Every structure is written in structure tokens, then in C-alpha cells.
């Protein structure tokens, strides 16, 4: 068995000793005959193909028909580890929501001089149309995806917040489903907290933010851009699990004070729209006039309190990489608490001193585009050649404001199946926090794994895979 | 002054449309320079709803017509008491931070010529004298673009209008906004009505001008096309980041029809009518 470089936290092994959380899985793997393993691996692939889950996570682009590799070795958290994570995630989701509500209202955090005004009002995601609007329960981001990495037994860092429509939760659910189908005995031998309550919680969360004008049981729908969207599978999967309609813009229309859905029995009023469509496309009468994907007039109904849109338009103002550096401040400001989860120290190349430091230390840093995603257009200093670093240096010098830099984090590793058995591979985690009447979180999230040896990039477009994520019950 | 406004917009379709939906910002809001005495927006056969006052202080309403419809007519009519406030917008209920109006849009993206016009206009004027800078910018735009109708179209960008040197109020406004934002002065597009232009001619259509944000004063209107600040001859309807964003009517039709649009505005001085 390979061992990871000593400076990386190995989630299974402490020296030669197997950590308690992984003891049963280590035995399971040791006892597994080689032929069974390859049999199970192809079974898993066949199952994924059959359910049709082939989309790219997080809008990473790439071939939407490509299957994202599934690694059968689960990633494990103990109950105590999860308790701390859960607290930190809830705290962050609440602070982010308070921030969005504030910047579309009185802007107290700007008046207090904590966040510079221009970072908010000049942000492309800031929508003037949302100023003065108070969505039901004052919740703006109903599904908050928080990307985390682990660097030590007790050390977790937040890499990024996703306040708009984070995707990938269908992988979390399917990974578990498939593991249970293939290895039922594992779930008898271990007490693993279930994740299958996610769809119910999501539906409750959405129903809890129905507008005041709604009386009785709210009608919830999922609005998708359509079957050519890379996350269409997830849209239809979630609609099925929740028992709600999956609609496209043309299935809805605005009349009077409400939004209506065309059905065979005539129009039916819609109360809550879980939209998986970017702000710019949801209403051609308010945003991009050439959008054919949205519902004309939707924003007027929303702004006059006739329907709820989840997440609220303009919620993306909180998940920009520049705003990210202020989240710990938000937690102190709105909640009066100390942040439980840490931010990764970040240098902003737009600042003179930061730029100087970054250019002097390119070989040790990770440099990213401010608005980039998907692991594209980034430099991982320690993994790059001299000429790659020099090429990137000129890009930064040309447009410094377009880049931020962070130290290269020693991402934890988790045992992963490779040709020769198992080997440590680096992982991250995206839990999904639901915010409505209550703040809810199913135990776990989506673990992404960098399948290439030594790689720190977990994005599926760059050779990443996914794993089932276990939280052990008390 | 007491101004009476009648604004009729008529859409005629070459084939009947199945359905039509519009978002209207056709009702003025009160501020120190204007008090709405009576106002109505009517559209026969329409279902109206979803009305609210936006964060920018604009009354917004949704109108839809179930077809088949061959034409529709929107009639706006009302009386407003106006006062000359030298262009300063005071007492307007709004919540948007002025810096939100610093971002350029596709139509107001500054090119080298706009940047140079802006920099030249404010040269030697201290940042603290915002009002002087605003006046200088508006004058420079008026000098650079002759008022000529028919030379530009609704989709013309600020850069194109300045390059052509000719345009109408929308073009003057876009260039002024683009230039102002370039020198870090928040700017927005304002729609409304005008009793008579600089030459005393009745203005038979909707009007547009810019508001620039001057520290210490707040939003101040600049009508670069007429080289003046809005006074009691003006009625303010609504605002936005550019002409499209501020449009008093934004609409869509269901169906493949081509529309023929005619709009007529008549502004009269009530005192002269009596």
C-alpha cells in the first residue's frame, strides 16, 4: 500500500495505525477478493449509466455525457468531527443570508466600514431590482453549498461558498444508494447516518418560504433551462424525489398577481419556484430581454409578493471570491460569534502589497481567477514547471485585479481504489445546507476525489471522481 | 406649473397575437419637484396586477392581454404640479446606493473617445466640486452631439452615437452617463415627459435625460440634449442603468407577429387651457 507524503493529513492512517473511523472499512477492503472488486466496480458503473447520471458537477463544462468516475471506498467522518463541521456550516449559511438581506436593505455592514461598498454594488451579481425587497422569512440563499477541505485532524478550511444554485447533491444521494445496493452488509456492520431524508427536507424548506399570499399547501416547482443543461439529470431527479413538477419557462405564465402553470386540467397557481436558471435568464422583462428560458413578468410577481424564487435573484453577491475574504467578519458582525470554520488566507492581486507578495512566491501559491470556476485558468505553483509559472506571471501582471492567490493547501487524503489496491488520493467536501423556516443539513455531503496521484485538483473536468461520504452515528 | 399629460401608445400586429405581457413604469412618483394630482393608465381588455414600488422609487405594474388581439392601446393620462428645483431630485423615496449606478452596461460602455471626452471635460476641476464636473460633462456632450433625429436607433451605443456626432435625447443621455461613470460619478437614465424643448417647441414624444450623483447634493438631472437641468417643464417617470433598463414599457408577445408601434405624447399647461 502506498502512503501519502508525510505533510498531508491521511484520513485513514496515522503512521501505520488505522484510525478508528476507518477500521471497519480497512478490514472490508482487506477481505475483499480482487475479482469481486473489479466485478463490483463494473457493477457500479453500470448502475450509474442506467440511472443516467452523467452530468458535469458545478457547471464545469466538459462532455455532459461523460460518466464521472465513482470510487467505491467511502470517505468517513466520526460523529464528533461532523458535529463541529455542522455547527460551522450552519453558522456560515446564516451569516451569508444575513449579509445578502443587509446589502439589499440598509447596508449596515457597509455603513460600519467592514465591507467596502464597491465590492457589493459594483459586483455583477448585485441586482438593483432586488433593493428593498424582503423575501419570505428574509431568506435569500435557500441551498448553500460550502466547499471544504481538511488539512489536519481538527483543521477544516472553507474554499468557497455557493449561494445561488449549487449542484451535485444528486451525486451525494446516488453514491449512497449505489453503495447500499452493492454492499448491504457494510450498512449492517456500521451505523451510518442516512442521507435519504434530503429530498423531504428540501421540499419542507421550499414550502416554508411560500409567499404570504399563498394559503393552503404551497405548489412547489423546479424550473430547469431544459434537457440540454448539463445538470438536467439532477433537476429531474430532485423533482421526482420531492414529487413536484419539473417545468421549463414555457410551462409557466404570469397573469394578474400570480404565476401559473399550464396543466391538462387548466392553469394552476405556482407558489414556490426552485429555479436552476441564472438570474440573467429568469425574466426577459427585467433582465436579459433576449432570454427564451425564463418567464416574462416573473420578477414583478415576485417583487409584489405573489411567488417565491429560490434562491433569490441577486443572492450571488455573497459568493464572489472577493466577498469570500470577508465572511469571517460577517459572522462576527451579524451573529456576534467567532467563526467556527476558517477561511483560506487569500491575497488579492488588485492590492499592491498583495500583488508583490504573490509575484515573489508564485512557486508556492495557488492562483485563481476572481470569477473563474471548474479548476480552469488556475496555477498550482508547486505542481507547475518554471515556464508554466513564468507564463502565468505575465497573465497576472497584465490583469492583476483578475486574480487572487492562496497558499497551496495540504488537502487531506482518503484511501481510493487504484490498479494496485488502494492508495491515498486528495479529497474535498461539499455539504448542502438548507435554509428556510429552519436551518437543516443532512449528515455528509459530496466528496470529490483527485484520482490522479499527487493531484490537488478534484474537479471532474480535471480527472476528479466522487465517493460516498459517511458520517458515523453516535 | 400644472402640466397635463396624455400619452397614447398603440401597437398594431400584422397577425393576431395569442398573448401579450408588459411591465409598465408609467406612473410618476412624488418628489419636491413634482406632485401627482391625478393619474391613470388604462388598457382595454387587459388583466392588471403585480404592482409595487421598486427600490429605485418607481411604480411598476404588470399588464397582460389574452389574445387573439390585433392591436392594443395604452392610454396614460394625468396632471402633475411641478416646481423648478434646478434639476436637484429631492424627496424622492428610494433605497438604492448611488454607487450601484457606476457599472457600465453594454450600451454605455465607454470607448477611447468617450474616455477622452470625459477626462478633458473635468480637467482642472477638483473631485470635490462634483457639480462643476457634472455641468462640464453635460456641456461637452451637448457640444459633441448635434440634435438630429433619424440618425440613430434605439440600439445605438454611446460610443457609436459619439462617433457619429448626431443623435436624439437617448444618445446624449447614454454618452453623458458613460462619460460620468468613467470619472467615477454615478449616472442613471431617466425617462419622463417634457412640456417644451430649448427652442420652445412642444415635445411630441417621451423624453429622457440623465441623473448624475453629486456628493452633498444627491441626484441632479442633466438634459444634455437641451443643455439644461430639468425644471418645472419636466415630469419624471422612472430610472435605470440605460435606456433598455429604464424603459417605461417592456413587453413580449406570444406569436410570430410583427408590431407597428406608434406613440404620441401631448403635454399641456393647464393654466393656459383655462
GROMACS .gro file of C-alpha atoms in nm, chain A residues 3 12 18 38 89-90 136 147 160 162 169 176 185 196 205 214 239 276 282 347-348 356 366 382 438 446 465:
model
   27
    3UNK     CA    1   0.147   0.607   0.189
   12UNK     CA    2  -0.732   0.663   0.735
   18UNK     CA    3  -0.558   0.269   1.121
   38UNK     CA    4  -1.345  -0.546  -1.030
   89UNK     CA    5  -2.167   2.523   0.816
   90UNK     CA    6  -2.493   2.640   0.976
  136UNK     CA    7  -4.038   3.535   0.281
  147UNK     CA    8  -1.679   2.374  -0.030
  160UNK     CA    9  -1.567   2.872  -0.150
  162UNK     CA   10  -2.211   2.875  -0.331
  169UNK     CA   11  -2.647   1.680  -0.446
  176UNK     CA   12  -2.515   0.626  -0.113
  185UNK     CA   13  -2.355  -0.578   0.472
  196UNK     CA   14  -3.203   0.991   0.205
  205UNK     CA   15  -3.758   2.413   0.320
  214UNK     CA   16  -5.035   3.169  -0.056
  239UNK     CA   17  -3.834   1.679  -0.889
  276UNK     CA   18  -3.192   2.614  -1.166
  282UNK     CA   19  -3.530   3.418  -1.550
  347UNK     CA   20  -0.406   3.756  -0.132
  348UNK     CA   21  -0.586   3.989  -0.369
  356UNK     CA   22   0.412   4.196  -0.480
  366UNK     CA   23  -0.235   2.857  -0.592
  382UNK     CA   24   0.432   2.359  -0.658
  438UNK     CA   25  -3.522   2.610   0.996
  446UNK     CA   26  -2.046   1.522  -0.174
  465UNK     CA   27  -1.419   1.145  -0.917
   0.00000   0.00000   0.00000
